Amino acid sequence: MNYFSTRDKSLKFSFKDIFLRGLAPDGGLFLPSEIKKYNQNEIQNLGKLSYSELATEIIFNFCKKDIERIKLKSLIEKAYDNFNNKEVVELKKIGNINLLELYHGPTLAFKDIAMQVIGNMYDYLQVANKKKVNIIVATSGDTGSAAISALNDRKNINVFVLHPHNKISNIQRKIMTTIGSNNIYNIAVKGSFDDCQKIVKDMFNENEFREKINMSGVNSINWARIICQIVYYFYTVLKFNNKKMNFSVPTGNFGDIYAGYIAKKMGLNINKLIIATNENDILQRVINTGEYKPDQVKTSFSPSMDIQVASNFERLLFNIVGEDDKRVSLLMQDLSSKGFFKLSKEEQEIIKKDFCAEKINNKDTLSLIEETNSKLNFILDPHTATAVGAAKKINDLSNTIVLGTAHPYKFLDTIKIATGQEVEKPIQLSQIQDKKEKFDIIENSNSEVKSYILSKIQ
Ligand SMILES: *Cc1c(COP(=O)(O)O)cnc(C)c1O
């Protein structure tokens, strides 16, 4: 099995290549040439495995040429030792909502589940053995802290994290800026997450700069993130005895929900994947009108979903246009030259077979948090609240699993507005208030960010 680009199927890369590069040289995203398909018997048998064993089984399919199975198993086990919950994730029944809590890692968001494994993969693949690797990552609030936690103090690795200045929660920022090792640099960009992501993508496409700094990336466009996230879809459906389930997923960059789509391709019993969006509803619009047209980013209560350019959507595009790389290239060209692209009616129908989308506005997000607290005595974080809202609209709660993507403490100001209550501080963050923050504020400019990076690595 090799990897290719969504914009050029003839390119061939190994897992190690794509792990290190993140983004294909032509600006496309990497996809594997084969996806393992399990039959129902095999899937039933996976139900006997522990979370780490299941993760080894699923992830191995995608990296077997580069990582031995036994090594993979040990690096996964080591990664999940850092979690508060032995089985990594926790399935709860809150009233009639099936909630899958994905936030028991060190930085209290689902991003830890992939990032802790990826941190160990860097060591194992020895990518930083000879030359220092500089990892550049854009964050809408949670990826940055998960990356810092996973890569802090690793030998021969620097991490540069770009976050949108004043557009993430205070706790999200504090987790990132107080870890403070010498290999970590926090950059607050005067712009939106989309601006941060564009700066990072553009740097990846500048060969000379990329090679000069030996650049690598761990954003959700990195395929390694996706494969780690497939695991909990399997884990949960198996907990329901392999019954066909819907998943409601708080969606921003389309990485988490795309992992669910791959799980379905691998044979897992999934009915609908419900895209929950906030006021930044580009994905809801593309599904209902066929037009993919980024708008101005709106600030919401769920900052990690304040995204208009959902990068991983390009992977789904490739799947729905009959794996036609030329068509993907054309659509992406339209996007950059005209500011939008338009899908055909047929293509739209293909998406609708597997996905539906619901937008939850700011007001409804607050009332969902308030109502769940007063009626069920459970505090939802604002991202998870959008997924609860979307699931309720579909009206099939008993067959739906809602992904809980962050701990409410990360958004305590919003919780306070919604419920008037404080959120108890989780033990992972017991020390955070006393530590000094370290970050630099920089203009929304590719060249300024580049010179900042160069000045730090001299
Ligand atoms: C990143 C994030 C999301 C969005 O996930 P995508 O993979 O970007 O769609 C949702 N909720 C929280 C809390 C997040 O950190």
PDB file of C-alpha atoms in Angstrom, residues 110-226:
ATOM      1  CA  PHE A 110     -10.144  14.704  21.733  1.00  0.00           C
ATOM      2  CA  LYS A 111      -7.031  15.936  19.929  1.00  0.00           C
ATOM      3  CA  ASP A 112      -4.912  14.143  22.572  1.00  0.00           C
ATOM      4  CA  ILE A 113      -6.088  10.749  21.350  1.00  0.00           C
ATOM      5  CA  ALA A 114      -4.207  11.086  18.078  1.00  0.00           C
ATOM      6  CA  MET A 115      -1.515  13.510  19.149  1.00  0.00           C
ATOM      7  CA  GLN A 116      -0.075  11.400  21.984  1.00  0.00           C
ATOM      8  CA  VAL A 117       0.391   8.504  19.537  1.00  0.00           C
ATOM      9  CA  ILE A 118       1.899  10.812  16.931  1.00  0.00           C
ATOM     10  CA  GLY A 119       4.438  12.140  19.448  1.00  0.00           C
ATOM     11  CA  ASN A 120       5.727   8.608  19.949  1.00  0.00           C
ATOM     12  CA  MET A 121       5.702   7.940  16.190  1.00  0.00           C
ATOM     13  CA  TYR A 122       8.160  10.807  15.717  1.00  0.00           C
ATOM     14  CA  ASP A 123      10.551   9.053  18.070  1.00  0.00           C
ATOM     15  CA  TYR A 124      10.026   5.637  16.583  1.00  0.00           C
ATOM     16  CA  LEU A 125      10.403   6.700  12.953  1.00  0.00           C
ATOM     17  CA  GLN A 126      13.556   8.516  14.087  1.00  0.00           C
ATOM     18  CA  VAL A 127      12.713  11.443  11.904  1.00  0.00           C
ATOM     19  CA  ALA A 128      14.618  13.769  14.203  1.00  0.00           C
ATOM     20  CA  ASN A 129      17.657  11.585  14.417  1.00  0.00           C
ATOM     21  CA  LYS A 130      20.003  13.422  12.143  1.00  0.00           C
ATOM     22  CA  LYS A 131      18.584  16.861  11.654  1.00  0.00           C
ATOM     23  CA  LYS A 132      16.377  18.964  13.886  1.00  0.00           C
ATOM     24  CA  VAL A 133      12.707  18.836  12.838  1.00  0.00           C
ATOM     25  CA  ASN A 134      10.580  21.982  13.043  1.00  0.00           C
ATOM     26  CA  ILE A 135       6.895  21.205  13.463  1.00  0.00           C
ATOM     27  CA  ILE A 136       4.616  24.056  12.450  1.00  0.00           C
ATOM     28  CA  VAL A 137       1.008  23.804  13.529  1.00  0.00           C
ATOM     29  CA  ALA A 138      -2.054  26.017  13.220  1.00  0.00           C
ATOM     30  CA  THR A 139      -4.603  25.683  15.993  1.00  0.00           C
ATOM     31  CA  SER A 140      -8.180  26.756  16.591  1.00  0.00           C
ATOM     32  CA  GLY A 141      -7.490  26.187  20.289  1.00  0.00           C
ATOM     33  CA  ASP A 142      -7.087  22.493  21.043  1.00  0.00           C
ATOM     34  CA  THR A 143      -4.634  21.077  18.505  1.00  0.00           C
ATOM     35  CA  GLY A 144      -1.884  23.362  19.745  1.00  0.00           C
ATOM     36  CA  SER A 145      -2.039  22.284  23.363  1.00  0.00           C
ATOM     37  CA  ALA A 146      -2.339  18.611  22.392  1.00  0.00           C
ATOM     38  CA  ALA A 147       0.728  18.951  20.148  1.00  0.00           C
ATOM     39  CA  ILE A 148       2.712  20.761  22.829  1.00  0.00           C
ATOM     40  CA  SER A 149       1.824  18.162  25.427  1.00  0.00           C
ATOM     41  CA  ALA A 150       2.811  15.337  23.076  1.00  0.00           C
ATOM     42  CA  LEU A 151       6.046  16.860  21.778  1.00  0.00           C
ATOM     43  CA  ASN A 152       7.285  18.878  24.742  1.00  0.00           C
ATOM     44  CA  ASP A 153      10.920  18.137  25.574  1.00  0.00           C
ATOM     45  CA  ARG A 154      11.435  15.689  22.688  1.00  0.00           C
ATOM     46  CA  LYS A 155      14.983  15.680  21.424  1.00  0.00           C
ATOM     47  CA  ASN A 156      15.706  17.479  18.176  1.00  0.00           C
ATOM     48  CA  ILE A 157      12.145  18.733  17.697  1.00  0.00           C
ATOM     49  CA  ASN A 158      10.930  22.335  17.839  1.00  0.00           C
ATOM     50  CA  VAL A 159       7.227  23.119  17.842  1.00  0.00           C
ATOM     51  CA  PHE A 160       5.809  26.399  16.529  1.00  0.00           C
ATOM     52  CA  VAL A 161       2.110  26.839  17.258  1.00  0.00           C
ATOM     53  CA  LEU A 162       0.075  29.539  15.490  1.00  0.00           C
ATOM     54  CA  HIS A 163      -3.201  30.468  17.176  1.00  0.00           C
ATOM     55  CA  PRO A 164      -5.626  33.280  16.273  1.00  0.00           C
ATOM     56  CA  HIS A 165      -4.940  36.130  18.721  1.00  0.00           C
ATOM     57  CA  ASN A 166      -7.815  36.707  21.191  1.00  0.00           C
ATOM     58  CA  LYS A 167     -10.011  34.154  19.430  1.00  0.00           C
ATOM     59  CA  ILE A 168      -9.560  31.118  21.671  1.00  0.00           C
ATOM     60  CA  SER A 169     -10.653  30.667  25.267  1.00  0.00           C
ATOM     61  CA  ASN A 170      -8.386  31.799  28.115  1.00  0.00           C
ATOM     62  CA  ILE A 171      -7.934  28.273  29.372  1.00  0.00           C
ATOM     63  CA  GLN A 172      -7.151  26.979  25.879  1.00  0.00           C
ATOM     64  CA  ARG A 173      -4.467  29.653  25.592  1.00  0.00           C
ATOM     65  CA  LYS A 174      -3.081  29.083  29.073  1.00  0.00           C
ATOM     66  CA  ILE A 175      -2.642  25.354  28.511  1.00  0.00           C
ATOM     67  CA  MET A 176      -0.535  26.125  25.452  1.00  0.00           C
ATOM     68  CA  THR A 177       1.478  28.997  26.800  1.00  0.00           C
ATOM     69  CA  THR A 178       2.426  27.736  30.246  1.00  0.00           C
ATOM     70  CA  ILE A 179       4.165  24.484  29.355  1.00  0.00           C
ATOM     71  CA  GLY A 180       7.160  26.582  28.534  1.00  0.00           C
ATOM     72  CA  SER A 181       9.920  24.209  27.444  1.00  0.00           C
ATOM     73  CA  ASN A 182      12.683  25.626  25.298  1.00  0.00           C
ATOM     74  CA  ASN A 183      11.529  23.767  22.207  1.00  0.00           C
ATOM     75  CA  ILE A 184       8.027  25.280  22.212  1.00  0.00           C
ATOM     76  CA  TYR A 185       7.102  28.595  20.542  1.00  0.00           C
ATOM     77  CA  ASN A 186       3.612  30.078  20.733  1.00  0.00           C
ATOM     78  CA  ILE A 187       2.639  32.624  18.115  1.00  0.00           C
ATOM     79  CA  ALA A 188      -0.577  34.637  18.410  1.00  0.00           C
ATOM     80  CA  VAL A 189      -1.437  35.681  14.865  1.00  0.00           C
ATOM     81  CA  LYS A 190      -3.581  38.798  14.415  1.00  0.00           C
ATOM     82  CA  GLY A 191      -6.171  36.983  12.322  1.00  0.00           C
ATOM     83  CA  SER A 192      -8.510  33.977  12.275  1.00  0.00           C
ATOM     84  CA  PHE A 193      -7.777  30.251  12.396  1.00  0.00           C
ATOM     85  CA  ASP A 194      -8.232  30.168   8.608  1.00  0.00           C
ATOM     86  CA  ASP A 195      -5.434  32.736   8.322  1.00  0.00           C
ATOM     87  CA  CYS A 196      -3.177  30.613  10.553  1.00  0.00           C
ATOM     88  CA  GLN A 197      -3.928  27.494   8.543  1.00  0.00           C
ATOM     89  CA  LYS A 198      -3.264  29.316   5.272  1.00  0.00           C
ATOM     90  CA  ILE A 199       0.130  30.531   6.500  1.00  0.00           C
ATOM     91  CA  VAL A 200       1.085  26.978   7.453  1.00  0.00           C
ATOM     92  CA  LYS A 201      -0.170  25.475   4.174  1.00  0.00           C
ATOM     93  CA  ASP A 202       1.665  28.114   2.149  1.00  0.00           C
ATOM     94  CA  MET A 203       4.894  27.393   4.033  1.00  0.00           C
ATOM     95  CA  PHE A 204       4.500  23.711   3.224  1.00  0.00           C
ATOM     96  CA  ASN A 205       4.247  24.570  -0.440  1.00  0.00           C
ATOM     97  CA  GLU A 206       7.399  26.664  -0.445  1.00  0.00           C
ATOM     98  CA  ASN A 207       9.945  23.958  -1.113  1.00  0.00           C
ATOM     99  CA  GLU A 208      12.996  25.990  -0.326  1.00  0.00           C
ATOM    100  CA  PHE A 209      11.743  27.174   3.063  1.00  0.00           C
ATOM    101  CA  ARG A 210      10.298  23.767   3.942  1.00  0.00           C
ATOM    102  CA  GLU A 211      13.571  22.038   3.261  1.00  0.00           C
ATOM    103  CA  LYS A 212      15.665  24.710   4.903  1.00  0.00           C
ATOM    104  CA  ILE A 213      13.932  24.286   8.233  1.00  0.00           C
ATOM    105  CA  ASN A 214      13.170  20.542   7.843  1.00  0.00           C
ATOM    106  CA  MET A 215       9.503  21.284   8.361  1.00  0.00           C
ATOM    107  CA  SER A 216       6.831  18.861   9.508  1.00  0.00           C
ATOM    108  CA  GLY A 217       3.172  19.226  10.476  1.00  0.00           C
ATOM    109  CA  VAL A 218       0.640  17.649  12.791  1.00  0.00           C
ATOM    110  CA  ASN A 219      -2.574  19.435  11.799  1.00  0.00           C
ATOM    111  CA  SER A 220      -5.643  17.346  11.125  1.00  0.00           C
ATOM    112  CA  ILE A 221      -4.662  17.251   7.464  1.00  0.00           C
ATOM    113  CA  ASN A 222      -1.958  14.825   8.629  1.00  0.00           C
ATOM    114  CA  TRP A 223      -3.288  11.356   7.810  1.00  0.00           C
ATOM    115  CA  ALA A 224      -1.830   9.943  11.043  1.00  0.00           C
ATOM    116  CA  ARG A 225      -4.379  12.026  12.956  1.00  0.00           C
ATOM    117  CA  ILE A 226      -7.254  10.517  11.002  1.00  0.00           C
TER     118      ILE A 226
END
